[in-house]
Short mmCIF file of C-alpha atoms and ligand atoms in Angstrom, two decimals:
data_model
loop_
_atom_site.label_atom_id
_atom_site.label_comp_id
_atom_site.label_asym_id
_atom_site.label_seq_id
_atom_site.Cartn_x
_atom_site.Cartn_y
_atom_site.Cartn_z
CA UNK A 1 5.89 19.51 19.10
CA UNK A 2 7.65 18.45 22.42
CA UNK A 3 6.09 16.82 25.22
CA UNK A 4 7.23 15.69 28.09
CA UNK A 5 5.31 12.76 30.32
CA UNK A 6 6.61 12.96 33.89
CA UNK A 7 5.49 10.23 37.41
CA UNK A 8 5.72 7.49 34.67
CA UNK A 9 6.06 3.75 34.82
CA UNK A 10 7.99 2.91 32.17
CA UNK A 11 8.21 -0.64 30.21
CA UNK A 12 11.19 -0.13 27.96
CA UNK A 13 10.26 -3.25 25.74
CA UNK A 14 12.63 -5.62 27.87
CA UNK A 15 11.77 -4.69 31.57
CA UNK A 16 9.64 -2.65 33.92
CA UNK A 17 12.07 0.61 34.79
CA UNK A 18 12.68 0.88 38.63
CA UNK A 19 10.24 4.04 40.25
CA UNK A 20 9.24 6.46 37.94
CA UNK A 21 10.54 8.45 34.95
CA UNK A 22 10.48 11.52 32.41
CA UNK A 23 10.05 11.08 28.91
CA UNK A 24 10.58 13.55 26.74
CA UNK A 25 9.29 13.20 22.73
CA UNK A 26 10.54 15.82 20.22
CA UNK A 27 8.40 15.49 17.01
CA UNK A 28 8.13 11.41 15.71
CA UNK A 29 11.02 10.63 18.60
CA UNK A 30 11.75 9.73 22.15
CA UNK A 31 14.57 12.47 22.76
CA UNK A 32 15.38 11.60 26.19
CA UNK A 33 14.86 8.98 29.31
CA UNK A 34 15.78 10.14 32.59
CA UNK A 35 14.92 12.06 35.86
CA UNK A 36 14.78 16.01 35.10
CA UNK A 37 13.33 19.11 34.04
CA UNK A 38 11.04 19.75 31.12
CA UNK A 39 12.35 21.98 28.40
CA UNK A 40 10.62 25.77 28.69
CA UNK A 41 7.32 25.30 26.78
CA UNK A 42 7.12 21.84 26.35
CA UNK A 43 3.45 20.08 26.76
CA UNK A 44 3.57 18.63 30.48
CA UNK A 45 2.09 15.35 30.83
CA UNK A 46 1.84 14.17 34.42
CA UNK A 47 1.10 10.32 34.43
CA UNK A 48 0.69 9.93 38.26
CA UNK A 49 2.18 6.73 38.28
CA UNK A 50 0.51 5.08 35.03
CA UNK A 51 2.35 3.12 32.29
CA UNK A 52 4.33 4.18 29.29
CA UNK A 53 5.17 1.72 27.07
CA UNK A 54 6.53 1.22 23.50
CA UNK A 55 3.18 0.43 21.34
CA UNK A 56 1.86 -2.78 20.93
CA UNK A 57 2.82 -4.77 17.41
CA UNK A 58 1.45 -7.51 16.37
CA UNK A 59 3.13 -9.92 14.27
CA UNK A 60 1.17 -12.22 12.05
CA UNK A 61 -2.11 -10.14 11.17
CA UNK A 62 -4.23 -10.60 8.18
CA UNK A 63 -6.63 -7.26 7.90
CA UNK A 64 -9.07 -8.97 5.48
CA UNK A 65 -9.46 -12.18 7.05
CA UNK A 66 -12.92 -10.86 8.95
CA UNK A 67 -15.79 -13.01 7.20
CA UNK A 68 -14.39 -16.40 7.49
CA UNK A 69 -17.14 -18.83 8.37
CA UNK A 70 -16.56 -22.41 8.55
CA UNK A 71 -19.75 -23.32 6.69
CA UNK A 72 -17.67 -22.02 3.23
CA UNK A 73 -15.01 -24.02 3.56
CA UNK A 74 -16.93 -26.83 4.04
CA UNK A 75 -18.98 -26.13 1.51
CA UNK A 76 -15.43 -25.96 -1.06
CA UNK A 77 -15.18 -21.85 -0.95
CA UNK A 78 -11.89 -20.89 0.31
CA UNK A 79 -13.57 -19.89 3.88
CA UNK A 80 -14.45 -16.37 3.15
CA UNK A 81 -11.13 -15.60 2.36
CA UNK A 82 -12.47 -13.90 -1.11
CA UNK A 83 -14.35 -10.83 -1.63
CA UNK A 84 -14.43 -8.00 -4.23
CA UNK A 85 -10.98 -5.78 -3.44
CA UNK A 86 -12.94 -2.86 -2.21
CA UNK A 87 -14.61 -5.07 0.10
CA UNK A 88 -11.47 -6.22 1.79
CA UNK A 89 -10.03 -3.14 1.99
CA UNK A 90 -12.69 -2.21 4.06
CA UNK A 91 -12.37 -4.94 6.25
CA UNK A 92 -8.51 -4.09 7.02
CA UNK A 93 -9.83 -0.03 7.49
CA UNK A 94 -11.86 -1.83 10.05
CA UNK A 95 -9.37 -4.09 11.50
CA UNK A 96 -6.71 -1.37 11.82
CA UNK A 97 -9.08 0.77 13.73
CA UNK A 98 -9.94 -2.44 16.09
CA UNK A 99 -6.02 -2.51 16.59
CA UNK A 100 -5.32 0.95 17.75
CA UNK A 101 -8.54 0.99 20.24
CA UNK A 102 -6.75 -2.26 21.43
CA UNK A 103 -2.75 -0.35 21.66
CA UNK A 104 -1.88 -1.62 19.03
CA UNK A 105 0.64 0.90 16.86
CA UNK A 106 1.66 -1.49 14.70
CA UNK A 107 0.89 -4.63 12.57
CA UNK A 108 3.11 -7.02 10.63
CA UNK A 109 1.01 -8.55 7.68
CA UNK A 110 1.03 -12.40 7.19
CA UNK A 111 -0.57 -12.15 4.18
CA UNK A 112 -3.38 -10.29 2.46
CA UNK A 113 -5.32 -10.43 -0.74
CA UNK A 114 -5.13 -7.42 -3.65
CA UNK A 115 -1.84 -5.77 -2.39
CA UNK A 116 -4.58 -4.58 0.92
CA UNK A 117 -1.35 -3.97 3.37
CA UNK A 118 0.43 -2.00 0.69
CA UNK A 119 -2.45 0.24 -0.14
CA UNK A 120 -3.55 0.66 3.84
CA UNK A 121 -0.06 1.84 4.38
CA UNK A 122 -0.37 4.33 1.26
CA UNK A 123 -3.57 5.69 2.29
CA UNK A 124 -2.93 6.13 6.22
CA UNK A 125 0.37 7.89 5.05
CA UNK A 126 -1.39 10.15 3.00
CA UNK A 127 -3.52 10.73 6.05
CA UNK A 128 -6.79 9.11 4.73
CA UNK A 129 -7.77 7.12 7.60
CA UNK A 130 -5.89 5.95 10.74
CA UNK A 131 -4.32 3.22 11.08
CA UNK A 132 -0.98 1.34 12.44
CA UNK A 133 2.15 1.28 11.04
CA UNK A 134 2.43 -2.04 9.13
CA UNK A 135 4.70 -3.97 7.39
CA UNK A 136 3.01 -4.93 4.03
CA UNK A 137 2.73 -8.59 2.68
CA UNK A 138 2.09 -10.30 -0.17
CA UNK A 139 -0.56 -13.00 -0.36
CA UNK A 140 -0.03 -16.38 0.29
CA UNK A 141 2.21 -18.19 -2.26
CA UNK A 142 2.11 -22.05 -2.84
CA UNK A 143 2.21 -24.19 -5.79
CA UNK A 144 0.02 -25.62 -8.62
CA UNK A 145 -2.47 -28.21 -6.04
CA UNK A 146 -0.93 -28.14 -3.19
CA UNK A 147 -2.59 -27.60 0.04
CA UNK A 148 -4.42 -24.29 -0.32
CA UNK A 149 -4.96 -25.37 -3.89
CA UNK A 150 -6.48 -29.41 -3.14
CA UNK A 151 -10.10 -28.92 -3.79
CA UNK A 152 -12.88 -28.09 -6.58
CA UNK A 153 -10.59 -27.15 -8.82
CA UNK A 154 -13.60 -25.24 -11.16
CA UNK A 155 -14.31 -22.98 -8.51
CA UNK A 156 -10.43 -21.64 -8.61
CA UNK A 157 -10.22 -17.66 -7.99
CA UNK A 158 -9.17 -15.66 -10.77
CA UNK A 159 -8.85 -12.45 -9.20
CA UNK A 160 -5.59 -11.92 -7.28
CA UNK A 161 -6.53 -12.73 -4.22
CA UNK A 162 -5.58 -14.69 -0.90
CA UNK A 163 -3.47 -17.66 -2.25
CA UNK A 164 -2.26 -17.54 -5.27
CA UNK A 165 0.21 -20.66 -6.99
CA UNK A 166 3.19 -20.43 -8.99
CA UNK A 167 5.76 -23.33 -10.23
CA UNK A 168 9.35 -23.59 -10.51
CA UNK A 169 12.62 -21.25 -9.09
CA UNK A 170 12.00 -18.92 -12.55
CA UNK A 171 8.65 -18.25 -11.95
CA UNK A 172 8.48 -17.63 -8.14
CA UNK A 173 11.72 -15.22 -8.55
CA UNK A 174 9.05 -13.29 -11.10
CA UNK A 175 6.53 -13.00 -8.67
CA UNK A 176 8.42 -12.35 -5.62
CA UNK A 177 10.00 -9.25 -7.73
CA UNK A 178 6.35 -8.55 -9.21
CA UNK A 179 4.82 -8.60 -5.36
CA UNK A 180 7.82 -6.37 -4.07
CA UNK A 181 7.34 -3.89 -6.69
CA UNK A 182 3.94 -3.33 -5.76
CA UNK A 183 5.08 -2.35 -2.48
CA UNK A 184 5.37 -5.90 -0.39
CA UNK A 185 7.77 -5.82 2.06
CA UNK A 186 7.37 -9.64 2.94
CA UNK A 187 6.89 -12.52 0.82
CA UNK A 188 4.42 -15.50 2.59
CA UNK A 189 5.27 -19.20 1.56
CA UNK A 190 3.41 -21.81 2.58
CA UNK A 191 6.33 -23.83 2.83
CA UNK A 192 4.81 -26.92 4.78
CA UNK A 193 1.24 -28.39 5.60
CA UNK A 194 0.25 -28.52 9.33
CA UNK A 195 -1.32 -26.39 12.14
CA UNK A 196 -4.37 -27.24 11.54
CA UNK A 197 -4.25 -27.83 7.74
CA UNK A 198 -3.16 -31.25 6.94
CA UNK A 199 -2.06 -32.14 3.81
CA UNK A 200 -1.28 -35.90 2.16
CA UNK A 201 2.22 -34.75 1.90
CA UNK A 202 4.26 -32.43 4.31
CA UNK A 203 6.11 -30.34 1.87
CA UNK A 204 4.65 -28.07 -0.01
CA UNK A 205 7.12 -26.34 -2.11
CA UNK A 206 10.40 -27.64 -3.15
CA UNK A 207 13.70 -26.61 -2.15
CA UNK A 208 14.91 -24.96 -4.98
CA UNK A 209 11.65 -22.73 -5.20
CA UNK A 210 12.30 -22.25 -1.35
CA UNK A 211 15.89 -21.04 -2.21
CA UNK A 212 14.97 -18.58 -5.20
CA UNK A 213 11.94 -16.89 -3.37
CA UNK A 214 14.55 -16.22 -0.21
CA UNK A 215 17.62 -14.83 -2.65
CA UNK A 216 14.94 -12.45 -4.94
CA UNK A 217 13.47 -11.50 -1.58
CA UNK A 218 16.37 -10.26 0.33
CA UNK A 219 17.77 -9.21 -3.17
CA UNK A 220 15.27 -6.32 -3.10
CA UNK A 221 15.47 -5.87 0.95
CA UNK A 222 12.35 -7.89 1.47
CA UNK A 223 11.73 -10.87 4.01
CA UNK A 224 10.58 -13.82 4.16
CA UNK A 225 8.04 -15.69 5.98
CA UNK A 226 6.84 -19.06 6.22
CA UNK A 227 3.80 -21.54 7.11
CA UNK A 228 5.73 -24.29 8.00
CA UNK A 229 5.07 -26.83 10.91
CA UNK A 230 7.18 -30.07 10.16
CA UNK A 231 10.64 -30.16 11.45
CA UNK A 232 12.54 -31.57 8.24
CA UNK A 233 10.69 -28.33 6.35
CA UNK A 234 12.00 -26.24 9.55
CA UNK A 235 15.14 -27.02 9.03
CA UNK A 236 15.53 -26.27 5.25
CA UNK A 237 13.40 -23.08 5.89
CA UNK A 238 16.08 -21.97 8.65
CA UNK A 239 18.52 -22.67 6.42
CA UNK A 240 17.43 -21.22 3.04
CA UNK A 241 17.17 -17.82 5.07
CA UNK A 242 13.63 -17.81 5.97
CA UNK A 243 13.52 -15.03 8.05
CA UNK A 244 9.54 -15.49 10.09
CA UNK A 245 8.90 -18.50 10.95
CA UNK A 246 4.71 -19.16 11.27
CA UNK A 247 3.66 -21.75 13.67
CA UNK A 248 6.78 -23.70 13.71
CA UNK A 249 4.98 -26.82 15.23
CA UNK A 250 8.31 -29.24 15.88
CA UNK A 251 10.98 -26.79 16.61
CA UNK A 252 12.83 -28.40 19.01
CA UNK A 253 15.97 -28.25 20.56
CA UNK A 254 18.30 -28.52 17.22
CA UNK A 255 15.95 -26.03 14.84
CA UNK A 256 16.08 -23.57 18.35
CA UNK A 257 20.15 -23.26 18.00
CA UNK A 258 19.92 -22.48 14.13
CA UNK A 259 17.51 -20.02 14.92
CA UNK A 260 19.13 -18.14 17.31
CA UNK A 261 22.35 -18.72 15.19
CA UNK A 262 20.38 -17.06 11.67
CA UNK A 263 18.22 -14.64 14.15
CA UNK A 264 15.09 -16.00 12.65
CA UNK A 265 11.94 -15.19 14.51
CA UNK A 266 9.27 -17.33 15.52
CA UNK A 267 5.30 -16.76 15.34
CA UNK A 268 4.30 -19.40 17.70
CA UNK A 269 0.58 -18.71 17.43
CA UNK A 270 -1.25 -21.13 19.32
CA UNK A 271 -4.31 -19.56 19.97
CA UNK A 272 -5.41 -21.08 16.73
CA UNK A 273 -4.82 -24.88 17.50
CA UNK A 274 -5.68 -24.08 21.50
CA UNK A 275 -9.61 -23.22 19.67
CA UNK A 276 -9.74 -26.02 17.38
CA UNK A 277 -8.78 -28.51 20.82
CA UNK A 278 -11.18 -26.89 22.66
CA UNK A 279 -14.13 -27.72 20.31
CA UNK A 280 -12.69 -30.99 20.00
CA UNK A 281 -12.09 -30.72 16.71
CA UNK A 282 -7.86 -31.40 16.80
CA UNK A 283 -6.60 -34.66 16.96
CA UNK A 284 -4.36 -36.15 19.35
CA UNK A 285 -1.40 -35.45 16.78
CA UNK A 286 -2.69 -31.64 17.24
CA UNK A 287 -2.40 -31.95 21.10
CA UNK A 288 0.44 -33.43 21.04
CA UNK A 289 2.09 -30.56 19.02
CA UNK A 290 0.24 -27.70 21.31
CA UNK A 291 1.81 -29.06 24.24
CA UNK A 292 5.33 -29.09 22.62
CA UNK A 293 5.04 -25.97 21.45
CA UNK A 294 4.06 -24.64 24.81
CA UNK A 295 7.05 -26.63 26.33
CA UNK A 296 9.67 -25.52 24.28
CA UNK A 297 8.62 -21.77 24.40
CA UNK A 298 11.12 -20.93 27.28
CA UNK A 299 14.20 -23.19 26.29
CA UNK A 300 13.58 -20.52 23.20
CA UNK A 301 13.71 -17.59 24.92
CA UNK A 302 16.20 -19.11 27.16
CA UNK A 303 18.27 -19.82 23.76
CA UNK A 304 17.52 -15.77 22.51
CA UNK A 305 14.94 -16.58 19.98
CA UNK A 306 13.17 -13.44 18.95
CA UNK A 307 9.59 -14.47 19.64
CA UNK A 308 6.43 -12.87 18.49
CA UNK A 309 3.31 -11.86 18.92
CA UNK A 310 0.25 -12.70 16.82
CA UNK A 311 -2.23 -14.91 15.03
CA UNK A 312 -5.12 -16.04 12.91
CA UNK A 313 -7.22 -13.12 13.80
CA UNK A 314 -10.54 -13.80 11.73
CA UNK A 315 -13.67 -14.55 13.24
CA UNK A 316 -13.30 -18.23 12.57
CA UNK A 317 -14.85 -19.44 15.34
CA UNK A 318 -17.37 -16.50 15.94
CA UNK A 319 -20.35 -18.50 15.22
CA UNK A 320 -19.08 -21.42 17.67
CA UNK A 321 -17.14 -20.54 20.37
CA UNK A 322 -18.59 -17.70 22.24
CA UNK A 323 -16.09 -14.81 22.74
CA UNK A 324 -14.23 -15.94 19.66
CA UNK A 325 -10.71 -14.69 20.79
CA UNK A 326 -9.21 -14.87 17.04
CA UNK A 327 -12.05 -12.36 16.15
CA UNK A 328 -11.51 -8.57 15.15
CA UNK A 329 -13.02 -7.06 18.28
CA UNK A 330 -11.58 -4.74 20.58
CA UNK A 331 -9.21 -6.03 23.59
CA UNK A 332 -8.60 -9.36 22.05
CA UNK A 333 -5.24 -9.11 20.53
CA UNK A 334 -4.21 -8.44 24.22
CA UNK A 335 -5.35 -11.82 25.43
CA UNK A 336 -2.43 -13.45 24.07
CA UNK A 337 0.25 -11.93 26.45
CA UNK A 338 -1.75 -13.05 29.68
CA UNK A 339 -1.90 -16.56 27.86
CA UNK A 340 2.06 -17.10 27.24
CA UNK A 341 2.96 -15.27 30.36
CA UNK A 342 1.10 -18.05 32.18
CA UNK A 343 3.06 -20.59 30.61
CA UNK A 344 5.49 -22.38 33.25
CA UNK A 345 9.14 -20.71 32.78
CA UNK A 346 7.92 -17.90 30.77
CA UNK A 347 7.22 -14.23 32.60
CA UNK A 348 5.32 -11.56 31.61
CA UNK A 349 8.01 -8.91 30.71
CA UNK A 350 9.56 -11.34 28.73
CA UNK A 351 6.23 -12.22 26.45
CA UNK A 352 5.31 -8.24 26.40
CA UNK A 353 8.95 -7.70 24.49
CA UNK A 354 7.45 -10.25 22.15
CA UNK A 355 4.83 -7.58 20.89
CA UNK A 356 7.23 -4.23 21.69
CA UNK A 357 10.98 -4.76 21.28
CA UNK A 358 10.68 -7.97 19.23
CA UNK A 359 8.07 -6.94 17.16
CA UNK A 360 10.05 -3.61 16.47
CA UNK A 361 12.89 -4.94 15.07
CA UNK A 362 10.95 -7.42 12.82
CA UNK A 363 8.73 -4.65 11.51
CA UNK A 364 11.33 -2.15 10.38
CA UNK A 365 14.43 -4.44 9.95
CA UNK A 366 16.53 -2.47 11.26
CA UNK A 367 16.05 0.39 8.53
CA UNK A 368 14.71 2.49 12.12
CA UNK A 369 14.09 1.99 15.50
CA UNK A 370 10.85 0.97 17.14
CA UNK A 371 9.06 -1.06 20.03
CA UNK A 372 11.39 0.25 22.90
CA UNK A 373 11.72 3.56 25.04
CA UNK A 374 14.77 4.59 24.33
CA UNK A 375 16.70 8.24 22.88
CA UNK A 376 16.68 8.35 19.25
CA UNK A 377 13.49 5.88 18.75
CA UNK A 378 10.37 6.38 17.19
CA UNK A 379 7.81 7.60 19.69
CA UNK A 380 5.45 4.60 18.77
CA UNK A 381 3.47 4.53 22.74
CA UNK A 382 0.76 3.92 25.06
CA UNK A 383 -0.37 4.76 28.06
CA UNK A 384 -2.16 1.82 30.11
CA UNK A 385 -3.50 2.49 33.80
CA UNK A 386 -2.01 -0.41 35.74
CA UNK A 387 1.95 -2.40 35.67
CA UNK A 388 1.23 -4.89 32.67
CA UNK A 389 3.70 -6.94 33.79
CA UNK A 390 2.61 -7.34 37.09
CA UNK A 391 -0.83 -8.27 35.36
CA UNK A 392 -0.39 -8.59 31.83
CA UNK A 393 -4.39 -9.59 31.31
CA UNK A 394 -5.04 -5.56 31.97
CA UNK A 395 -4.29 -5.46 28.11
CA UNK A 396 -7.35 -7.82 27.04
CA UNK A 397 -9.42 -4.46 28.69
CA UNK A 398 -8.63 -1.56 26.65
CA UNK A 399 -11.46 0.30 27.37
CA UNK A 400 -10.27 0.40 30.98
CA UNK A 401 -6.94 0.59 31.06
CA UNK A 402 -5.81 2.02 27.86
CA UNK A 403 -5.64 5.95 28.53
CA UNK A 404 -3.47 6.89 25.41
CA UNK A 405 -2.02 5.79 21.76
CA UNK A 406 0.62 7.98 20.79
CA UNK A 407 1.91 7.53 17.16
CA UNK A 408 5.16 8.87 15.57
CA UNK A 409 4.76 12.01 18.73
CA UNK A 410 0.89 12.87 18.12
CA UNK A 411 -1.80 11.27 20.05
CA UNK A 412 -4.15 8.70 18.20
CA UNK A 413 -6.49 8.54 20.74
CA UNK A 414 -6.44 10.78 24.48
CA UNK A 415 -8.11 9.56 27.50
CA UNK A 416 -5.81 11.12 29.95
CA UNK A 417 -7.12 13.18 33.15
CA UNK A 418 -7.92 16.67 31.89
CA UNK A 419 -5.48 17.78 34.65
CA UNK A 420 -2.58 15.63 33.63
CA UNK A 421 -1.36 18.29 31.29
CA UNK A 422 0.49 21.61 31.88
CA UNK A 423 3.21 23.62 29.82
CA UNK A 424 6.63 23.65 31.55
CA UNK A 425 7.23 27.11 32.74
CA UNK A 426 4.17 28.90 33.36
CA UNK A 427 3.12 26.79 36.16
CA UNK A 428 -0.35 26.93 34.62
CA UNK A 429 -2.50 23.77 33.81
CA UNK A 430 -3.82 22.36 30.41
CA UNK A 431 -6.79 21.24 29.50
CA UNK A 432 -7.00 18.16 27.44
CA UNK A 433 -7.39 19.09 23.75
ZN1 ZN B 501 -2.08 -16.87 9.00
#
C-alpha cells in the first residue's frame, strides 16, 4: 500500500524539519521526503500542519515487571518479580498495548523472566496480538549470592525466572549461548551494585566472567547490557565491550570519552532514584549521584554519547506515590522527555532523538534502519497534534495529542480527521477506515 501524508511537521529523529513536508511510505518503508506530488492512487493523508515523527522506542523496558509491591520485598520475596510464565506473559501483552496507546513502536527489553520478550516478539509476528517491535532479552544474570541473590536463601526460585546466577567464564559462555538460542538478542549482567540496590561489595561479577559473556555474546551477534553504577566497574564494562550501559551512576568525564570512543550507549534512567528521593527514602550518597548524573548529561551529548530513553517501568511506587510515573499506564513513558529536556544544557530535540534515532540504532544494530524519517527506513511513525519539541510534555498526553501509530506502513491505531484522507488523482475525499 502507498500513502502519502502531505502539510506535515516533520521530526526526523535529530531536528524539527523547517515548514512542512510530504512523506511518502511504500509498504513497511519511508520511500521519499520532500515537497511534491503524490503518486496516482496513492492514499492522501493531509496532516494540516500536525507532527510526523519516527515512533517512539523505549530503551530499558521490562514487560513483566507490573506487580511489584514493596511490601514483598520486604517481606524476602523478590518484589513481585515472580509469577507463573503464563502470568507474565500476560502482563507484557498488557504492557505492550500500554506502549503503543502511549507512541510507542518499539521497546528494547532490559530483562524479562521465561524468554517473555522472545515469545511476545514470536506471537505479535505471527499476528496474535499487537504489540511493538522489541528487541528481546534475557533475564537478569549475576552470580551465586551476590546482590539479587543476598537473602533467604530457602525461598530461592526454581523456575527460570527474573534473575537467575551462574559461576565462572565456562559456565556464563553456556548460558549466554543457551539464552541466545532461545531467541535473546541481549544478554543483562548485573555487573555492579548501586542505583538504588546497595550491595556490601561493588562488584558483582568478575572480570573474566565479564569478558566471556561479552565475546559469546557478540560471537552470536548479540549485545550486551549492563547494571552497573560504580565508576571502576564502568570502566572495565566499557572496556570489555559492554555495549548498554544501565544507570551508569559515576560516568564522568574519563568513562564519557571511552564511550563515545567504543559507541556504547547509556540508559541514564533517573526517574527511578528521582522517586526513591522524593519519598525520602535515598540517601545523601543517592542525591549526590542524581545530581551528577543530571550534570553530566549534556557534556555527554556534547561528547556524542548515544543516550537513551527508558526505565524501571513497574508500578513500584503505585501504592505510595500517587501518579506512580514508573507505572504501566498510558502517557507515562512520555514524561521522561519533558523531564531531561528541562535539564540545564540539554534541549528537547536533542532528548526526543534519545527515544527515535538513538533508540533505532540500538534496537536493530544496524541489521535495518529505524527511529528516523528518512528514504529507505522502516516506516515505524506517529502522528502527534502539536511541535514536541517546542513542548515535549504534549507526549505525557496521548489521548490528546496522539492522532496516529503507524507500524512497518499500516496504521496501529487511527485518530486522524475523517477528512484528512483522499486518493491522489480523483480529487475525491476518503473517509477514515
Ligand atoms: Zn531494570
Amino acid at each position: 500500500m502507498t500513502i502519502t501524508f502531505t502539510n506535515a511537521r516533520v521530526f526526523d529523529g535529530t531536528s524539527m524539519l523547517p515548514e512542512t513536508q510530504t512523506v511518502s511510505l511504500d509498504g513497511d518503508r519511508i520511500v521519499s521526503i520532500a515537497a511534491g506530488h503524490a503518486v496516482p492512487g496513492a492514499e492522501v493523508i493531509d496532516l494540516g500542519g500536525m507532527t510526523l515523527m519516527p515512533g517512539l522506542i523505549t530503551c530499558h523496558f521490562h514487560p513483566d515487571f507490573y506487580r511489584f509491591t514493596l511490601a514483598q520485598g520486604l517481606a524476602g520475596d523478590p518484589l513481585g518479580k515472580e509469577f507463573p510464565p503464563g502470568v507474565m506473559m500476560a502482563m507484557a501483552i498488557r504492557n505492550g498495548r500500554v506502549l503503543l496507546d502511549s507512541g510507542f513502536t518499539g521497546y528494547i527489553g532490559a530483562s524479562c523472566s521465561n524468554d517473555v520478550d522472545a515469545q511476545l516478539k514470536i506471537a505479535i509476528a505471527e499476528g496474535i496480538v499487537e504489540g511493538p517491535r522489541l528487541r528481546a532479552c534475557s533475564p537478569h544474570i549475576g552470580t551465586t549470592g551476590d546482590l539479587n541473590d543476598s537473602k533467604l536463601w530457602w525461598r530461592k526460585q526454581v523456575t527460570p525466572g527474573t534473575d537467575v546466577f551462574f559461576d565462572g567464564p565456562d559456565a556464563m559462555r553456556r548460558i549466554v549461548r543457551e539464552y541466545i538460542r532461545r531467541g535473546s538478542q541481549t544478554i543483562k549482567i548485573f555487573a555492579s551494585q548501586g542505583h538504588g540496590f546497595p550491595s556490601r561489595v561493588s562488584r558483582n561479577m568478575d572480570r573474566d566472567e565479564i569478558a566471556a559473556i561479552a565475546q559469546a555474546a557478540h560471537g552470536r551477534g548479540a549485545k550486551v547490557r549492563a547494571h552497573v553504577a560504580d565508576k571502576a566497574m564502568i570502566m572495565e564494562c566499557i572496556e570489555l565491550g559492554v555495549d548498554i550501559l544501565d544507570h551508569g551512576d559515576e560516568i564522568d568525564a574519563e568513562a564519557i570519552a571511552a564511550m563515545a570512543e567504543k559507541g556504547t550507549f547509556w540508559v541514564p534512567s533517573l526517574i527511578y532514584p528521582k522517586c526513591l528521593l522524593q519519598l525520602g527514602w535515598g540517601n545523601a550518597d543517592m542525591q549526590r549521584l542524581y545530581d551528577h548524573v543530571r550534570d553530566t548529561l549534556p557534556a555527554a551529548q556534547a561528547a556524542g554519547v548515544r543516550i537513551l530513553a527508558g526505565d524501571d517501568y513497574s508500578g513500584v511506587f503505585r501504592e505510595v506515590i500517587e501518579d506512580d510515573p514508573l507505572d504501566h499506564q498510558v502517557g507515562n513513558y512520555g514524561r521522561e522527555f519533558g523531564y531531561y529536556a528541562a535539564i540545564p544544557g540539554l534541549n528537547a530535540a536533542q532528548v526526543l532523538s534519545w527515544g527515535t534515532k538513538n533508540a533505532g540504532e540500538a534496537l536493530l544494530d544496524g541489521e535495518d534502519r529505524l527511529g528516523v524519517i528518512a528514504s529507505g527506513v522502516l516506516a515505524d511513525l506517529i502522528v502527534i497534534d502539536g511541535d514536541p519539541v517546542a513542548d515535549p510534555a504534549i507526549l505525557a498526553h496521548p489521548q490528546q495529542a496522539l492522532k496516529a501509530v503507524i507500524q512497518s506502513g499500516a496504521f496501529t491505531i487511527d485518530r486522524l480527521p475523517p477528512g484528512a484522507r483522499r486518493t491522489a488523482g480523483t480529487g475525491q475525499g476518503m473517509r477514515a477506515a
